[in-house]
N, CA and C of each residue as an Amber inpcrd file, in Angstrom:
protein
   318
 -20.4460000  88.0940000 -33.2030000 -19.5320000  86.8100000 -33.2150000
 -20.4210000  85.1780000 -33.5570000 -20.7490000  85.1830000 -32.6800000
 -20.9810000  84.3010000 -31.9860000 -22.3750000  83.0980000 -33.4260000
 -21.9790000  81.8970000 -33.4740000 -23.2910000  81.3770000 -34.0590000
 -24.1180000  80.8260000 -33.7150000 -24.6130000  80.7560000 -32.2210000
 -25.4920000  80.0580000 -31.5000000 -26.3780000  81.2120000 -30.5320000
 -26.0360000  82.2420000 -31.9130000 -27.5970000  83.0160000 -31.2040000
 -28.7420000  82.9410000 -31.5750000 -29.6620000  82.1740000 -30.8100000
 -31.4440000  82.0480000 -31.4830000 -32.0870000  83.2500000 -32.2640000
 -32.8220000  83.7040000 -33.3190000 -33.1390000  84.8380000 -33.8710000
 -34.7250000  83.8760000 -33.9380000 -34.9880000  84.6070000 -33.5830000
 -37.6120000  84.6050000 -33.5900000 -37.9880000  84.5390000 -35.2010000
 -38.1070000  82.7700000 -35.4210000 -39.0990000  82.9300000 -36.5930000
 -38.7650000  83.7460000 -37.2710000 -39.0150000  84.0560000 -38.5120000
 -40.2980000  84.9430000 -39.6880000 -41.0930000  85.1000000 -40.0100000
 -41.9500000  85.6320000 -39.9390000 -43.2720000  86.2700000 -40.0370000
 -43.2910000  85.7950000 -41.6850000 -42.8260000  86.3460000 -42.8620000
 -42.2510000  86.2520000 -43.4410000 -41.3480000  87.0190000 -44.4170000
 -40.9520000  86.3190000 -45.4860000 -39.9350000  86.1670000 -46.2340000
 -38.8340000  86.9220000 -46.4060000 -39.8450000  88.6550000 -46.3520000
 -39.4270000  90.1440000 -46.6020000 -38.8570000  90.2060000 -45.3330000
 -39.5050000  89.7470000 -43.9410000 -38.9390000  90.6240000 -43.0090000
 -37.7050000  89.5490000 -42.2410000 -37.0570000  88.7190000 -43.0490000
 -36.5300000  87.7100000 -42.2610000 -34.9340000  88.2090000 -42.6600000
 -33.2970000  87.2920000 -41.5900000 -32.4800000  88.4920000 -42.1190000
 -31.5130000  87.3880000 -42.3910000 -31.4530000  88.2320000 -43.6890000
 -30.0320000  87.3280000 -44.5690000 -29.8550000  86.0770000 -43.6960000
 -28.7840000  84.9820000 -44.3760000 -27.9340000  84.3510000 -43.6400000
 -26.8030000  85.2560000 -44.0120000 -25.9210000  84.4290000 -42.7670000
 -24.2420000  85.3630000 -43.0550000 -23.6050000  85.5520000 -44.8510000
 -22.8010000  86.2420000 -44.6690000 -22.1720000  86.1010000 -46.1040000
 -20.7680000  85.0300000 -46.0160000 -20.5420000  85.5660000 -47.2620000
 -19.2310000  83.9330000 -47.3170000 -18.1830000  84.8900000 -46.2880000
 -18.0890000  86.1420000 -46.7980000 -17.5090000  86.9190000 -46.7240000
 -17.2100000  86.5670000 -44.4210000 -18.1420000  86.7250000 -44.0980000
 -18.8030000  87.3300000 -42.5960000 -18.3640000  85.2030000 -42.7420000
 -18.9610000  84.6720000 -42.3470000 -18.0270000  83.1830000 -42.0260000
 -17.3060000  82.6510000 -42.5650000 -16.1700000  82.9780000 -43.4720000
 -14.9670000  83.4670000 -43.4700000 -13.9650000  83.6370000 -42.8770000
 -14.9160000  85.0440000 -41.8290000 -13.5990000  86.1020000 -41.1810000
 -13.8230000  85.6880000 -39.6330000 -15.4760000  84.7080000 -39.6910000
 -14.8660000  83.3880000 -38.2430000 -14.5770000  82.6120000 -38.1400000
 -13.8500000  82.7930000 -39.8640000 -13.1720000  80.6730000 -38.7920000
 -12.0180000  81.2350000 -38.9980000 -11.3280000  82.9090000 -39.8520000
  -9.7710000  82.9970000 -39.4360000 -10.2230000  83.6170000 -37.5100000
 -11.3740000  83.6380000 -37.6380000 -10.7250000  84.3440000 -36.3260000
 -10.3100000  83.9890000 -35.4090000 -10.9520000  82.3850000 -35.1490000
 -11.0760000  81.9450000 -34.6920000  -9.8130000  81.1090000 -34.3590000
  -9.3410000  80.6840000 -35.7810000  -7.8920000  80.1640000 -35.8690000
  -7.3440000  80.9460000 -35.3660000  -6.7840000  82.2270000 -35.8530000
  -5.5640000  82.9240000 -34.8480000  -6.4270000  83.4320000 -33.8060000
  -7.1220000  83.4140000 -32.9710000  -7.3920000  82.5660000 -30.9340000
  -6.8340000  81.2410000 -31.3260000  -7.0420000  80.0850000 -31.8820000
  -6.1880000  79.5080000 -31.9160000  -4.8090000  79.3090000 -31.2570000
  -3.5560000  80.2730000 -32.2910000  -3.1380000  80.2580000 -32.6000000
  -2.5260000  81.2730000 -31.8890000  -2.4980000  82.1370000 -30.8530000
  -2.0930000  82.4520000 -30.2050000  -2.6150000  82.3980000 -28.5470000
  -3.4790000  81.6040000 -28.5800000  -3.2820000  80.4010000 -27.0580000
  -1.9210000  79.2140000 -27.4910000  -1.9070000  78.9820000 -29.1690000
  -0.5230000  78.5240000 -28.9130000   0.8250000  79.5780000 -28.7290000
   0.9970000  80.1080000 -28.6820000   2.4940000  81.3300000 -29.0620000
   2.4420000  81.1330000 -27.6820000   0.8000000  80.9990000 -26.9320000
   1.1640000  82.3050000 -25.1060000   1.2340000  80.6200000 -24.5750000
   1.1460000  79.3820000 -24.6570000   1.3950000  78.4640000 -24.3170000
   3.3000000  77.6330000 -24.8680000   3.6550000  78.3840000 -25.5180000
   5.0750000  78.5110000 -26.6640000   5.9590000  79.6300000 -24.8170000
   5.1960000  80.3220000 -25.4680000   6.4700000  81.2350000 -24.4150000
   6.1450000  81.2350000 -23.2140000   5.1100000  80.3140000 -22.1270000
   4.8890000  80.2520000 -21.2460000   5.8660000  78.6790000 -21.0420000
   6.5210000  78.1020000 -21.5950000   7.4170000  76.9140000 -21.7380000
   9.0850000  76.8190000 -21.4920000   8.6720000  78.8660000 -22.4900000
  10.6990000  79.2900000 -22.5980000  11.2230000  79.6260000 -22.3060000
   9.6190000  80.4290000 -20.3470000   9.6340000  81.5020000 -20.1290000
  10.2490000  80.2180000 -19.1120000   9.8620000  79.5630000 -19.0180000
   9.9000000  77.8620000 -18.0280000  11.8200000  77.4990000 -18.4590000
  11.9190000  77.9100000 -18.8250000  13.3810000  76.6820000 -19.2710000
  14.8940000  77.8070000 -19.2730000  14.0080000  79.2090000 -19.3080000
  15.3650000  80.5010000 -19.2870000  14.8060000  80.8500000 -17.6300000
  14.0610000  80.6390000 -16.7570000  14.0300000  80.1030000 -15.7810000
  15.1630000  79.2880000 -15.8360000  15.0910000  78.1590000 -15.9680000
  15.7800000  77.3000000 -15.6360000  17.2140000  77.2180000 -15.5900000
  18.1300000  77.8920000 -16.4210000  18.6430000  77.6460000 -17.3110000
  19.6810000  78.9930000 -16.3800000  18.5320000  80.3770000 -16.0660000
  19.0040000  81.1410000 -15.0850000  19.4560000  80.8060000 -13.8010000
  19.6540000  79.2740000 -13.6340000  19.6690000  79.1260000 -12.1580000
  20.0600000  78.4500000 -12.4090000  20.8920000  77.0100000 -12.7200000
  21.9910000  76.7520000 -13.1980000  23.3370000  77.6670000 -12.9740000
  23.0410000  78.7420000 -13.5100000  23.6330000  79.9610000 -14.2790000
  23.9860000  80.4540000 -12.6290000  23.2240000  80.3290000 -11.8310000
  23.3820000  81.4950000 -10.5210000  24.5250000  80.3520000  -9.4090000
  24.3930000  79.0900000  -9.9300000  24.4700000  78.0190000  -9.5780000
  26.2380000  77.5870000  -9.2390000  26.8030000  78.4880000  -9.8730000
  28.4670000  79.0290000 -11.0000000  28.6040000  79.4440000 -10.0500000
  28.0080000  80.2000000  -9.8750000  28.3770000  82.0800000  -9.8670000
  29.5800000  81.7560000  -7.7960000  29.5710000  80.4690000  -7.4600000
  31.0560000  80.8520000  -6.6420000  32.1300000  79.9590000  -6.5930000
  31.7230000  79.2660000  -8.1250000  32.8680000  78.4520000  -8.4700000
  33.5960000  79.2240000  -9.7670000  32.5810000  79.6670000  -9.6060000
  33.3180000  81.6140000 -10.8300000  34.0000000  82.3420000 -10.3230000
  33.5780000  82.7860000  -9.2170000  34.7110000  83.8850000  -8.1940000
  35.5220000  83.2160000  -7.8940000  35.6190000  81.8710000  -7.6940000
  36.8050000  80.7390000  -7.1730000  37.0540000  81.4710000  -8.5280000
  37.4160000  80.8760000  -9.8570000  38.2650000  80.7630000 -11.0240000
  38.3080000  82.5620000 -11.2160000  37.8400000  83.3900000 -10.1760000
  37.8360000  84.8250000 -11.1820000  39.6540000  85.0410000  -9.8310000
  38.7270000  84.8070000  -8.8800000  40.2160000  84.8740000  -7.4980000
  41.5820000  84.4240000  -7.9150000  41.6770000  83.0710000  -8.5670000
  43.1320000  82.4550000  -9.5440000  43.6800000  83.0070000 -10.0350000
  42.5980000  83.5860000 -11.5610000  43.1410000  84.2400000 -12.4280000
  43.5740000  85.5010000 -11.4800000  43.0780000  86.2060000 -10.7360000
  44.2760000  87.5340000 -10.3490000  44.9520000  87.1300000  -9.7950000
  44.6120000  86.3720000  -8.9650000  46.2000000  85.3380000  -8.5060000
  47.5590000  85.0940000  -9.7470000  46.9650000  84.6340000 -10.0310000
  48.1200000  83.8680000 -11.9990000  49.5580000  85.4690000 -12.6410000
  48.5370000  86.3220000 -12.3060000  47.9900000  87.7580000 -13.9730000
  48.9970000  88.0510000 -12.6800000  49.2950000  88.7080000 -11.9190000
  50.3910000  88.6980000 -11.2040000  51.6670000  89.5370000 -11.6260000
  51.8390000  90.3580000 -11.1190000  53.5410000  90.6820000 -12.4280000
  54.9200000  89.6720000 -11.2000000  55.2830000  88.5690000 -11.6870000
  56.4520000  87.5470000 -10.7960000  57.4570000  89.1380000 -11.0850000
  57.8330000  89.3710000 -11.9120000  58.5320000  91.0330000 -11.0910000
  58.6780000  91.9180000  -9.3740000  57.3460000  91.8060000 -10.0170000
  57.2370000  92.6020000  -8.2930000  56.4140000  91.9430000  -6.7510000
  56.3000000  90.5510000  -7.7300000  56.3460000  89.5330000  -6.5260000
  57.4860000  89.5750000  -6.1320000  58.6100000  90.0290000  -7.5630000
  60.3910000  88.4960000  -6.7640000  60.2900000  90.1560000  -6.3030000
  60.3600000  91.3270000  -6.2520000  60.7930000  93.0900000  -5.7030000
  59.9290000  92.7470000  -4.5940000  59.1740000  92.7350000  -4.2760000
  59.1050000  92.5680000  -2.5010000  59.0470000  91.4860000  -1.8940000
  59.2030000  90.4120000  -2.4090000  59.6370000  88.8640000  -1.1050000
  61.6600000  89.3380000  -0.9000000  61.9710000  89.5060000  -2.0840000
  63.3390000  90.5460000  -2.6600000  63.2140000  91.1560000  -0.6030000
  62.7170000  92.2130000  -0.5400000  62.4570000  93.8370000   0.2110000
  63.1270000  92.9150000   1.4550000  61.5050000  91.7290000   1.5460000
  61.1600000  91.4660000   3.3540000  62.2480000  90.4540000   2.9570000
  63.1230000  90.0390000   1.8540000  63.9260000  88.8700000   2.8860000
  64.9760000  89.7910000   3.6030000  65.6220000  90.5190000   2.7220000
  66.5770000  91.9600000   3.3430000  66.2520000  92.1080000   4.7640000
  64.7290000  92.3410000   4.7670000  65.0490000  92.5350000   6.4560000
  65.0170000  91.2960000   7.0290000  64.8920000  90.9030000   6.7940000
  64.8850000  89.5060000   7.5660000  66.7080000  89.0780000   7.3940000
  67.0750000  88.9820000   7.0150000  68.9120000  89.3530000   7.1140000
  69.2870000  90.5170000   7.8690000  69.0150000  91.0970000   7.6360000
  69.1880000  91.9130000   8.4470000  68.7460000  92.0580000   9.9270000
  67.3740000  91.3510000  10.3320000  67.1190000  90.6600000  11.4780000
  67.9720000  89.9770000  12.2970000  68.7520000  89.1910000  11.0450000
  69.6370000  88.4300000  11.5440000  71.2280000  88.2050000  11.7180000
  71.4900000  89.6910000  11.6530000  72.4270000  90.1710000  12.0760000
  72.6740000  90.5340000  13.1800000  71.2790000  91.9880000  13.2500000
  71.3540000  92.7900000  14.1230000  71.5440000  91.1760000  15.6580000
  70.8870000  90.2840000  15.4710000  70.3860000  89.2840000  16.5390000
  72.0260000  88.7360000  16.8790000  72.6850000  88.2270000  15.5840000
  74.1000000  87.9500000  15.5370000  75.0520000  88.3400000  16.2100000
  74.4740000  89.5150000  15.5360000  75.6400000  90.9050000  16.9460000
  75.4350000  90.8210000  18.6320000  73.6510000  90.8340000  18.7810000
  73.9360000  90.9140000  20.3250000  74.1310000  89.8830000  20.8190000
  74.5180000  88.7740000  20.2010000  74.4230000  86.7130000  21.1280000
  75.4550000  87.5010000  21.4920000  77.0390000  88.0800000  20.0770000
  78.7260000  87.7680000  20.9810000  79.6410000  88.4900000  21.6360000
């Protein structure tokens, strides 16, 4: 495919190899263009890969913040009625302990 190959000088015009046809010339030009285009595509894919790695790195830096907000959301999402019942049960135990302590103190 390269045009840099050397040809031995022809001894007669009948034994000389004909020049490349128009089709072959155009094919070589197109193949070179395709090769250059593939190099550009590869370079751009490498740039994209580096950009994506940067985005992922920034996203990973926020994982601790995300975990904290998730924990906060879970605390805030608890049913307030269930919390009041739980607190009410604890208060009832405290009252019982106080009345027992007062009864022993008399």
